[in-house]
Coordinates of C-alpha atoms and ligand atoms in Angstrom, one line a residue:
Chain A
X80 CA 19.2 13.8 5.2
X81 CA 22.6 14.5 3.2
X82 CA 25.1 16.3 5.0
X83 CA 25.3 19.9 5.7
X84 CA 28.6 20.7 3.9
X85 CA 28.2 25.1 3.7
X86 CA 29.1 27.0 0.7
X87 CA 30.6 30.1 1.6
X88 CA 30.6 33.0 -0.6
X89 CA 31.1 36.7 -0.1
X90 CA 28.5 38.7 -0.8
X91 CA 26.4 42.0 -0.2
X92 CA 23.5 41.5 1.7
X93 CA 21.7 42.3 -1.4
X94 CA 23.3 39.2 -2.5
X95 CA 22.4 37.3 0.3
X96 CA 18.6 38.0 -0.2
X97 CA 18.9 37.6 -3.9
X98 CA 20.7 33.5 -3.2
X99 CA 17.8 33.1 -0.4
X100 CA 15.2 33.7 -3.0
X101 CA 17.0 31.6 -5.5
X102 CA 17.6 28.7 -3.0
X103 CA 13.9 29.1 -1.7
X104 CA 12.5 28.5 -5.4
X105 CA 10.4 31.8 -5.6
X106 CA 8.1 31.4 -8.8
X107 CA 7.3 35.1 -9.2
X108 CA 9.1 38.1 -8.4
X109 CA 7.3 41.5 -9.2
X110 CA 9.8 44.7 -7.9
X111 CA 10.5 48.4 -8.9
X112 CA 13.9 49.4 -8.4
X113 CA 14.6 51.6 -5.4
X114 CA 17.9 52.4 -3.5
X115 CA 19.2 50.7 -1.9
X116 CA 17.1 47.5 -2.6
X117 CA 18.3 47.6 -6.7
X118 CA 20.9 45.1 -6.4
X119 CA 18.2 42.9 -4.8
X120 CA 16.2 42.4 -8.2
X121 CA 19.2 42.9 -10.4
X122 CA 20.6 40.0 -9.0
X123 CA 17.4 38.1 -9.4
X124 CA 16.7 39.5 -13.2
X125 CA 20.6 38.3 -13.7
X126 CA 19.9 34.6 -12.1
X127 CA 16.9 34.3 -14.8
X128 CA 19.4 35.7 -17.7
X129 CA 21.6 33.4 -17.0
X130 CA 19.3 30.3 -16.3
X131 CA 20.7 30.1 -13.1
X132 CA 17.0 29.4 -11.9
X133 CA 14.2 27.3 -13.4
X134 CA 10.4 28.4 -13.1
X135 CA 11.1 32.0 -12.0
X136 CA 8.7 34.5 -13.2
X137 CA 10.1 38.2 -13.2
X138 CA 7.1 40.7 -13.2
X139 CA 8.3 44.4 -13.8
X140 CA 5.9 47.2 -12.7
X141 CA 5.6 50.9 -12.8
X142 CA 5.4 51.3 -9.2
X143 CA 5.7 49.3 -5.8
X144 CA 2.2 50.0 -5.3
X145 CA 1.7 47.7 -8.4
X146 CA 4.7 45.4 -7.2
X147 CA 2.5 44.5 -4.5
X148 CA -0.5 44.3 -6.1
X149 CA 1.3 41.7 -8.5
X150 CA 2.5 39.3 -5.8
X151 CA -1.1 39.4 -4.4
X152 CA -2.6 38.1 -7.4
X153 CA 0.4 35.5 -7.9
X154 CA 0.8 34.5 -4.2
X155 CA -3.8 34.2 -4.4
X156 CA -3.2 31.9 -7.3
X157 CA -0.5 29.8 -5.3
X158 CA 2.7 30.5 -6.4
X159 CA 5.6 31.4 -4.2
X160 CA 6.0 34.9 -4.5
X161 CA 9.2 37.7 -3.5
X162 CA 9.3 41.2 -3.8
X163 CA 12.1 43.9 -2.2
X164 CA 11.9 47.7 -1.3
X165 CA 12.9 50.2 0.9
X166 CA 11.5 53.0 2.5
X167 CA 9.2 55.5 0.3
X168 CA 8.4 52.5 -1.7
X169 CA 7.3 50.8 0.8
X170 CA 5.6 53.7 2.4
X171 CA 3.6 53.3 -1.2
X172 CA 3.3 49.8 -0.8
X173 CA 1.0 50.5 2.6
X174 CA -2.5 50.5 1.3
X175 CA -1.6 46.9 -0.5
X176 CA 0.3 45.2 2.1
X177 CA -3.5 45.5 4.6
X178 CA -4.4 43.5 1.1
X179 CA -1.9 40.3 1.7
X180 CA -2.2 40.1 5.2
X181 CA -5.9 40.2 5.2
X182 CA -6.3 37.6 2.6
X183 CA -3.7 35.4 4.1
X184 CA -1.2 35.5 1.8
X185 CA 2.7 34.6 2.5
X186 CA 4.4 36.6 0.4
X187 CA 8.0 37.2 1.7
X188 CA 9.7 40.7 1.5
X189 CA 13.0 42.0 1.6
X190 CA 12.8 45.9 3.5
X191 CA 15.9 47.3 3.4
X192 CA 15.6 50.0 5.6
X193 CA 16.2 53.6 4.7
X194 CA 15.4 56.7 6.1
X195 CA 12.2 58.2 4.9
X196 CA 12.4 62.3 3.0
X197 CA 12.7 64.9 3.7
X198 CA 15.5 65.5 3.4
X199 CA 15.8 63.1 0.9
X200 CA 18.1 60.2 1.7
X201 CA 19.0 56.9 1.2
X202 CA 20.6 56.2 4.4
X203 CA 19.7 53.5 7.3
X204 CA 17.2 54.5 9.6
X205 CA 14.1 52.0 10.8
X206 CA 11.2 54.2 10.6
X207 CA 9.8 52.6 7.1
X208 CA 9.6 49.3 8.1
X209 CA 8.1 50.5 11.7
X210 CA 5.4 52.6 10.1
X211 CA 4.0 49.1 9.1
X212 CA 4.1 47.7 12.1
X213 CA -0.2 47.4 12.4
X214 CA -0.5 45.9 8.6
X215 CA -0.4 42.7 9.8
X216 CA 3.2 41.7 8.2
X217 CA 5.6 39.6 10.9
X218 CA 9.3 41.3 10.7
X219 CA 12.0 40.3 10.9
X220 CA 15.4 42.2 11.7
X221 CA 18.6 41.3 10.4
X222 CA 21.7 41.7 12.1
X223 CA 24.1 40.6 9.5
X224 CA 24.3 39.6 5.9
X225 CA 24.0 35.8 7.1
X226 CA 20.9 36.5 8.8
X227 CA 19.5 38.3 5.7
X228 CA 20.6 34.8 4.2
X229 CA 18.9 32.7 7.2
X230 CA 15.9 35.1 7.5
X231 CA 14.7 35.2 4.0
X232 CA 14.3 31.2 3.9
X233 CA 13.2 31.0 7.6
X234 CA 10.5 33.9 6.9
X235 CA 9.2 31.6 4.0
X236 CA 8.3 28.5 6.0
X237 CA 7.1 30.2 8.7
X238 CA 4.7 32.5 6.6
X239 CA 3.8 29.6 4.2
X240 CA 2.8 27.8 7.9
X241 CA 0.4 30.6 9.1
X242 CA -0.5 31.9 6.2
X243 CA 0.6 35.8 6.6
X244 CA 3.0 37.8 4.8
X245 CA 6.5 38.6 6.5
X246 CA 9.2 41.1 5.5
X247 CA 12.8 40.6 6.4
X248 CA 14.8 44.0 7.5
X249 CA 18.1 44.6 7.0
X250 CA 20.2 48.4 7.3
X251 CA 20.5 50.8 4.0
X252 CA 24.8 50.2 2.8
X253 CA 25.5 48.8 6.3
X254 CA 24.5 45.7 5.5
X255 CA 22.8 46.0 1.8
X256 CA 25.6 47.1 -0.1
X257 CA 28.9 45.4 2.5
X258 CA 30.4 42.5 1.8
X259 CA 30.9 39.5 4.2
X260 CA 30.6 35.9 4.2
X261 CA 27.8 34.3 4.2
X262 CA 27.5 30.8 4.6
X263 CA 25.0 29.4 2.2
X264 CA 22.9 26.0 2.4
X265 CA 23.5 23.4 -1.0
X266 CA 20.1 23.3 -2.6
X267 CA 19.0 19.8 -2.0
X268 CA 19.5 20.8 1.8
X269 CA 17.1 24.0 1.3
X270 CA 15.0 21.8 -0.7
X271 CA 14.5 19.0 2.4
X272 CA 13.9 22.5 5.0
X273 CA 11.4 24.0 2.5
X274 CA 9.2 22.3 0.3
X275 CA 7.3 23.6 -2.1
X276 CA 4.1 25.9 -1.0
X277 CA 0.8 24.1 -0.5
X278 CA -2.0 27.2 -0.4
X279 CA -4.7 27.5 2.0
X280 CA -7.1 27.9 -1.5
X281 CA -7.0 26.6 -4.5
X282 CA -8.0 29.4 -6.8
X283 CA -7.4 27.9 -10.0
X284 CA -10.1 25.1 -8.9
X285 CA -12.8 26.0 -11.1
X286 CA -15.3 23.4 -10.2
X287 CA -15.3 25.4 -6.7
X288 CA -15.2 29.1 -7.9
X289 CA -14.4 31.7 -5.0
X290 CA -13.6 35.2 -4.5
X291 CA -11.1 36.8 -2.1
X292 CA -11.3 40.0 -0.3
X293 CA -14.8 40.5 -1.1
X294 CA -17.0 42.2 1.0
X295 CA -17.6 41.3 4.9
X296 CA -20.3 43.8 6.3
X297 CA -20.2 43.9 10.1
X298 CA -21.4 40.6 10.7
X299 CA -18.4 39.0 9.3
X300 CA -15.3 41.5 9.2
X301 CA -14.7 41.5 13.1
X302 CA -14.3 37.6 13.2
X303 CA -11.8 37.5 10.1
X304 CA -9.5 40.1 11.9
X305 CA -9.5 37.9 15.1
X306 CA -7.9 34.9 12.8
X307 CA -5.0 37.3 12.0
X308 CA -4.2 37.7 15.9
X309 CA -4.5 34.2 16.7
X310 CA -2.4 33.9 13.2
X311 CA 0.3 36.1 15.0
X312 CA -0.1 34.4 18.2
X313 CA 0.6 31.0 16.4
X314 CA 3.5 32.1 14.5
X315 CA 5.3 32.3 18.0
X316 CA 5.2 28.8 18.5
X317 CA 6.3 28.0 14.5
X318 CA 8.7 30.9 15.0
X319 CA 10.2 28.7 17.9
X320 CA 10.3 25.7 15.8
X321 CA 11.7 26.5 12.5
X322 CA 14.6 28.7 14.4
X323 CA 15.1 25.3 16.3
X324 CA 14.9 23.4 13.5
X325 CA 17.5 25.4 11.3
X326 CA 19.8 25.6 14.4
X327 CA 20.0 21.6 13.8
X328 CA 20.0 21.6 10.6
X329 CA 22.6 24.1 9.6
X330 CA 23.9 24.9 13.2
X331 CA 22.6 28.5 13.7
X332 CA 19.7 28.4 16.2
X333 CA 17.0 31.5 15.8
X334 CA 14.7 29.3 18.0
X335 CA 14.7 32.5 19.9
X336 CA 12.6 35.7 19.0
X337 CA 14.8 37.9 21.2
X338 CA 18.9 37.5 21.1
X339 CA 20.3 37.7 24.9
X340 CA 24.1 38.1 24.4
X341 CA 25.4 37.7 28.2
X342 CA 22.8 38.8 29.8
X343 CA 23.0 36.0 32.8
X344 CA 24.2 38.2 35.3
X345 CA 23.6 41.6 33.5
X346 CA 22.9 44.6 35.7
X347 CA 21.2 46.5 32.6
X348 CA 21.0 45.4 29.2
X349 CA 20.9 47.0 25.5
X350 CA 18.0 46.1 23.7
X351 CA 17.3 47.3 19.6
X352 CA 17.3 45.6 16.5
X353 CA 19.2 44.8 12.8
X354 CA 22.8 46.0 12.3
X355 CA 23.0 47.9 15.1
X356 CA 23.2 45.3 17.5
X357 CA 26.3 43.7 15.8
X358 CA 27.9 47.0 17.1
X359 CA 26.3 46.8 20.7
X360 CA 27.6 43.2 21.1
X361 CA 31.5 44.5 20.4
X362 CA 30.6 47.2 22.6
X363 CA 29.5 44.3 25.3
X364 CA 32.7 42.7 25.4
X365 CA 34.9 46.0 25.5
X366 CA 32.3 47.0 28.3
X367 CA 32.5 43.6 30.4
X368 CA 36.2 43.9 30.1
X369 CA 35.9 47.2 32.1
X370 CA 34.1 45.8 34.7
X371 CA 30.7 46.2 33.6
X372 CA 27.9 44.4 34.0
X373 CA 25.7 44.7 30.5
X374 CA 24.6 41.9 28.1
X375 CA 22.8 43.1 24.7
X376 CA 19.3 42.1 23.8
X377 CA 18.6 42.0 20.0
X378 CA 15.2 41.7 19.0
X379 CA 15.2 39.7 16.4
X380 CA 10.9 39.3 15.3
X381 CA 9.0 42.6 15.9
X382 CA 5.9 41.5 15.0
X383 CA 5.0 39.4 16.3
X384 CA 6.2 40.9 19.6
X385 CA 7.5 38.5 21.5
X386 CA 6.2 39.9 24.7
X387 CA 6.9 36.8 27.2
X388 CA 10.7 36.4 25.8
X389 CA 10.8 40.2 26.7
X390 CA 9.3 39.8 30.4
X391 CA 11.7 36.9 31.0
X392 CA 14.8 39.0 30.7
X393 CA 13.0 42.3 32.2
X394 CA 12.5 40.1 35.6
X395 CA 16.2 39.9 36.0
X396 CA 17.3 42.8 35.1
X397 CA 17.7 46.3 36.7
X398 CA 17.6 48.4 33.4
X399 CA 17.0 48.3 29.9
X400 CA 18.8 50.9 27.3
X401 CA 16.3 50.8 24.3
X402 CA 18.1 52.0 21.4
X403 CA 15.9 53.2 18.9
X404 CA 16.8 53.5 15.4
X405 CA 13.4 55.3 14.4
X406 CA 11.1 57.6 15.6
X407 CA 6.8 58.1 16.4
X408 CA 6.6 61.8 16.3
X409 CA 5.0 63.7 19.3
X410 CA 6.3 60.1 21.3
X411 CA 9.3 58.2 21.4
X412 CA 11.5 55.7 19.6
X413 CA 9.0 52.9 18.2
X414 CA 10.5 49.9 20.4
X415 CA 10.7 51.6 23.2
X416 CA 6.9 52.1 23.8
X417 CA 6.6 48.8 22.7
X418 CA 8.6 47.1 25.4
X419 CA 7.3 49.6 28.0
X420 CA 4.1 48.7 26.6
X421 CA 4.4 44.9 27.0
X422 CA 5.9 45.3 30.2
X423 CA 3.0 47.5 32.2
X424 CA 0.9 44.8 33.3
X425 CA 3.8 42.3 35.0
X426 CA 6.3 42.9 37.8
X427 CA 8.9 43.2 36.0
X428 CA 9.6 47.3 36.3
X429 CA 13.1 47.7 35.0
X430 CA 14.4 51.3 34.7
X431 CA 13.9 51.8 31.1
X432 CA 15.3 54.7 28.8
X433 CA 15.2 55.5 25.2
X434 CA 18.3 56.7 23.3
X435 CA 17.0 57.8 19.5
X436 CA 20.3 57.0 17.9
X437 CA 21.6 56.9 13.8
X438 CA 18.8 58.3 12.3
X439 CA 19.2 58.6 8.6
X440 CA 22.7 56.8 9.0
X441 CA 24.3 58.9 11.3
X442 CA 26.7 56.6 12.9
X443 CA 26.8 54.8 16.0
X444 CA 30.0 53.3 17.4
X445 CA 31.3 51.1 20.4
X446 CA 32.1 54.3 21.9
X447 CA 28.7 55.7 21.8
X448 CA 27.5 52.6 23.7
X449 CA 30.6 53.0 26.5
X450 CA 28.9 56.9 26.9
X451 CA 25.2 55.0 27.1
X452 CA 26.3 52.7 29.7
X453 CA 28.0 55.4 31.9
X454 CA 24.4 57.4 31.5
X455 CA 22.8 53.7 32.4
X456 CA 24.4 53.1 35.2
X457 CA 24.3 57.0 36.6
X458 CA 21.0 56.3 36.8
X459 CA 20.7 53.2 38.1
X460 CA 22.3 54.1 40.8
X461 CA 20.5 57.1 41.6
X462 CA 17.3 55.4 41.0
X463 CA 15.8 57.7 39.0
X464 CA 16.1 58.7 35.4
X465 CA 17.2 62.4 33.8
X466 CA 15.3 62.3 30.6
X467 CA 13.3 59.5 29.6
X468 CA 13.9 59.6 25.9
X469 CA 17.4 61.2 24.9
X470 CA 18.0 62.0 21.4
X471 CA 21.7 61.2 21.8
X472 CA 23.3 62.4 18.9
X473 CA 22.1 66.3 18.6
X474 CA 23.9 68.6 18.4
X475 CA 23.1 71.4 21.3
Chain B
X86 CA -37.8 31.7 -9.6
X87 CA -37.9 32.4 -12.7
X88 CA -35.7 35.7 -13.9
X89 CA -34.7 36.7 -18.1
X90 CA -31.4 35.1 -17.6
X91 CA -33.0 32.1 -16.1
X92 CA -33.5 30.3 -13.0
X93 CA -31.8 30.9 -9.9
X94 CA -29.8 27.4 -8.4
X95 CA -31.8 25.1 -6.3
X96 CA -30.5 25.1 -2.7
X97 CA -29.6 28.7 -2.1
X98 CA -29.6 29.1 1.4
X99 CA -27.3 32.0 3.0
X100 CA -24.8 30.8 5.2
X101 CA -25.3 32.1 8.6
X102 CA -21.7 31.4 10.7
X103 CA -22.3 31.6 14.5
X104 CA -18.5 30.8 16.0
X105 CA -15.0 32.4 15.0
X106 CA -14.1 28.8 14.1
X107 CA -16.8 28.1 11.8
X108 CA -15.4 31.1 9.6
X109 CA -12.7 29.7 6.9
X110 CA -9.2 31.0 7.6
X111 CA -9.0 33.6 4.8
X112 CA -11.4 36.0 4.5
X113 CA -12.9 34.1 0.9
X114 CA -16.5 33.4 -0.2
X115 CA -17.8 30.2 -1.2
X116 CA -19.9 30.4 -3.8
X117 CA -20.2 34.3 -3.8
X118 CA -23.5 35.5 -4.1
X119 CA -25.5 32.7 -3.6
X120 CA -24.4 32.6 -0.1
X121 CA -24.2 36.8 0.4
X122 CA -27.7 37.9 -0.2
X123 CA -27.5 41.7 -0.3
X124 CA -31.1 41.7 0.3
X125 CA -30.0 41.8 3.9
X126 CA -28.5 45.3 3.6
X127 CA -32.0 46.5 2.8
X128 CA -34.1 49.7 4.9
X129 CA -36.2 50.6 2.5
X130 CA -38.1 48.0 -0.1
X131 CA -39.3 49.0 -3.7
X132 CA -43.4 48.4 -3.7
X133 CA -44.4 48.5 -7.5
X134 CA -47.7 49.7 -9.1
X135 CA -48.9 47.8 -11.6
X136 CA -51.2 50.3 -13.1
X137 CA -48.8 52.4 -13.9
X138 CA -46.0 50.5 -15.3
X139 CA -45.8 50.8 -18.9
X140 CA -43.5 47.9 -19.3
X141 CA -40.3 49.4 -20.3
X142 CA -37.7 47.5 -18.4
X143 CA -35.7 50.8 -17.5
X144 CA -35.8 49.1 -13.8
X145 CA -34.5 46.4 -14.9
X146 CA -31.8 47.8 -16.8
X147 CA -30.6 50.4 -13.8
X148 CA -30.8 47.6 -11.1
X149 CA -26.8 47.3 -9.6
X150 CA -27.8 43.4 -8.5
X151 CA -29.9 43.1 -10.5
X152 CA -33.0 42.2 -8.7
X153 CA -35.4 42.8 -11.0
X154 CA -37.2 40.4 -13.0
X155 CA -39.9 40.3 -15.9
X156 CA -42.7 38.4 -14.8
X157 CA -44.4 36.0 -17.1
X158 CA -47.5 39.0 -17.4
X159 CA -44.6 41.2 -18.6
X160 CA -44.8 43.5 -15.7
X161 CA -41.6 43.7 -13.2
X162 CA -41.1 41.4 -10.1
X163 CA -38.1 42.4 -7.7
X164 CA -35.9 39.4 -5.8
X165 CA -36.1 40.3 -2.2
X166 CA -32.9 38.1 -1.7
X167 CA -30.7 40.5 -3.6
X168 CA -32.7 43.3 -3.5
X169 CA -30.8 46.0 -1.7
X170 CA -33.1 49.2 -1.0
X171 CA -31.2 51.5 -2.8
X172 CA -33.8 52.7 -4.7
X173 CA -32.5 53.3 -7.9
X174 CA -35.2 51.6 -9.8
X175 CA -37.6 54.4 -7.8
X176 CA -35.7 56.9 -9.1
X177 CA -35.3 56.2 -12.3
X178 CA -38.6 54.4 -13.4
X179 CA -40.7 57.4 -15.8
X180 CA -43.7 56.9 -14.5
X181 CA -43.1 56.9 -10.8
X182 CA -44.6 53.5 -10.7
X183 CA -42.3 52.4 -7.9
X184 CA -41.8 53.6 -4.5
X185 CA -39.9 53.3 -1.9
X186 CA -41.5 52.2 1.6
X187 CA -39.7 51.8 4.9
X188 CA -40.0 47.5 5.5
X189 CA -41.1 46.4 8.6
X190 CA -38.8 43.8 9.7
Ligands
SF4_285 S1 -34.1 49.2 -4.9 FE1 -32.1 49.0 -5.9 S2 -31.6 46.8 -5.7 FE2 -33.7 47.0 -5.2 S3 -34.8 46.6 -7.1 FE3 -34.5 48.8 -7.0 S4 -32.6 49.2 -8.1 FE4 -32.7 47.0 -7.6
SF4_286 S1 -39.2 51.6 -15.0 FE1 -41.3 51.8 -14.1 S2 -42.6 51.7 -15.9 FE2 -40.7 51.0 -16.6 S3 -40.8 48.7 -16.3 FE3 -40.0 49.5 -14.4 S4 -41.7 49.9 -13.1 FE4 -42.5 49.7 -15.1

């Protein structure tokens, strides 16, 4: 193994996703442009104009429902395959992305997330990545521009290993369009961490001619849909091994599905996901500093849940905040029933509230989170809570 | 068995899978058809009437599988493996020489 010397450049974390898939050695890309995920794809096209990468195949289409539908037939015939989107286009993606979990296929996508219209905008907001939560995609969420970096190559072996797609999250301008640096892994390195793609089928074997997706009457369909759970249930373990792994390797460990930033001794904890959490974790030192007890929780994989991670830190702890950067309409924020969800049938009963916060990019600031905690720990104390889900910025 | 495009492989046995583990890990066919025989989807079965074909293959032409075949006497033979009871042969045949009869299974 040579030695990990990083390269460090500052980038966007458009960038970032554009020098994973280069560094990954993706053989096709198909992609419409969409804001804020453009830069994505124009960074790719620009790699290939330049020769900058070797055996890259740059599909355009008319549509992300076509995007799709291209890295299904490329990723079937065994190629490494990357695509990027946000929001409606992904929301037009939906019908396709059953169609590459369903016939296996680890095909890696950038979401970056954007709120979905109307009103129109192009701002963060996690509900179009959330509204694919049952297509049988793993996410991930990115906190940062290196973990866009970190995810994109992680998501890769660890889809290529179970054989079922993954998309990689990170925030609309936040973290698409902001500069930072990123640290990034020489090739030969990325090389030894991912090799190339070996696919479950062969389909340009022609001796042994198959078809994919074809039909599966009752007798058949239920068992096929039981091998994506147990797919899901799998990628836990391989999750836990390639984070370890890179952690060795390039000396940032993801071995662990949820992020507990001091949370030892925590009374009550913040729990959410992507950029947000950067911004919770200042919030947790400014906070511990004033004499309170908090530690921040990021979930880092949403699917799949990470349910005994989550029930470890619930034993210990006497409240969760869930802060919810998305919304299930006539319900709550998305993680939120989630975690309550995963939490019914153990002993761990933390109190547990919901804050809906920056929707469509409204901001959310340390000082938000100081005005959480004083609600959190109100309500610890009396035992009880006032409202169970709070939208916290409206305006009343 | 003989069909008009030939004879149909040696060997083709459907592929019954009893255990989750049995099933590959993508939801792919081997061999396609051989091993999906459509015949199973069947209710009702096409019973044909000899006397009153008059031999003009419309049957076989309309046929989605296409489970009809031309026996060597030139009247039509159906392939209950692949035949799927849909009954479009039944509807479409001009002399009303085929119907269709619920099959007792
Ligand atoms: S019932 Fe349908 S499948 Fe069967 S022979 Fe007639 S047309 Fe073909
Ligand atoms: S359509 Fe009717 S008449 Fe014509 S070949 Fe078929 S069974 Fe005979």
């Amino acid at each position: 193994m040579a030695e990990y010397k990083p390269i460090r450049k500052v980038v966007s974390g458009n960038y970032a996703a554009a020098y994973a898939v280069k560094h990954a050695r993706v053989e096709v890309v198909a992609a419409y442009p969409i804001t804020p995920q453009t830069s994505i794809i124009e960074k790719i096209a620009e790699f290939i104009a330049n020769g900058e990468v070797e055996n890259l195949e740059y599909v355009p289409v008319e549509s992300e429902h076509s995007a799709m539908a291209a890295c299904i037939g490329a990723s079937a015939a065994g190629a490494r395959v990357f695509t990027a989107t946000s929001a409606q286009g992904l929301a037009l993606m939906h019908e396709m992305l059953h169609w590459a979990s369903g016939a296996r296929l680890p095909v890696v996508m950038v979401d970056v997330n954007r709120a979905m219209a109307p009103p129109w905008s192009v701002w963060d907001d996690q509900t179009d990545s959330l509204a694919q939560r049952d297509t049988g995609w793993m996410q991930f969420y990115a906190e940062n521009n290196q973990e866009v970096y970190d995810g994109v190559l992680m998501a890769f072996k660890i889809a290529e290993t179970v054989n079922l797609p993954a998309m990689v999250i990170e925030s609309a301008f936040i973290l698409s369009h902001t500069y930072d640096v990123v640290e990034m892994i020489p090739q030969e390195l990325v090389d030894e961490f991912l090799p190339p793609r070996k696919p479950l089928y062969d389909l340009t074997n022609f001796e042994r001619p198959f078809s994919i997706g074809a039909l599966g009457t009752p007798a058949d369909y239920y068992e096929f849909r039981y091998k994506i759970q147990r797919a899901m249930e799998k990628a836990k373990e391989v999750i836990h091994e390639v984070g370890k792994e890179f952690g060795e390797r390039f000396g940032r460990d993801y071995s662990q599905m949820i992020e507990l930033y001091r949370t030892e001794d925590a009374d009550f904890v913040f729990m959410g996901m992507g950029s947000l959490m950067g911004t919770v974790k200042q919030a947790v030192d400014v906070l511990r500093d004033e004499g309170y007890k908090v530690g921040a929780a990021k979930v880092r994989w949403f699917r799949p849940f990470p349910k005994e991670e989550l029930y470890e830190l619930a034993k210990n702890v006497e409240g969760i905040a869930v802060l919810d950067r998305n919304y299930s309409f006539g319900m709550e924020g998305i993680l939120f029933t989630e975690a309550k969800g995963a939490l019914y049938n153990t002993n761990a009963k933390p109190i547990m509230k919901n804050y809906i916060v920056g929707l469509g990019g409204r901001d959310f600031t340390v000082s938000d989170v100081r005005k959480i905690a004083e609600n959190m720990r109100a309500i610890i104390e009396k035992g009880e809570l006032d409202v169970e889900v709070d939208w916290y910025h409206l305006k009343r | 068995m003989n069909t008009l495009f030939g004879e149909r492989k040696e060997g083709a046995t459907k592929i019954v899978l009893k255990s989750v583990d049995e099933y590959p890990e993508a939801p792919v066919t081997l061999g396609t058809t051989l091993t999906n025989f459509t015949g199973d989807w069947r209710t009702f079965i096409p019973v044909i009437d000899d006397s009153k074909c008059v031999k003009c293959y419309i049957c076989w032409k309309f046929c989605p599988e296409p489970a009809i075949f031309i026996r060597e006497d030139g009247y039509v033979g159906v392939d209950y493996d692949y035949c799927k009871g849909c009954g479009i042969c039944a509807n479409e045949c001009p002399t009303n020489a085929i119907t269709m009869e619920k099959e007792e299974k």
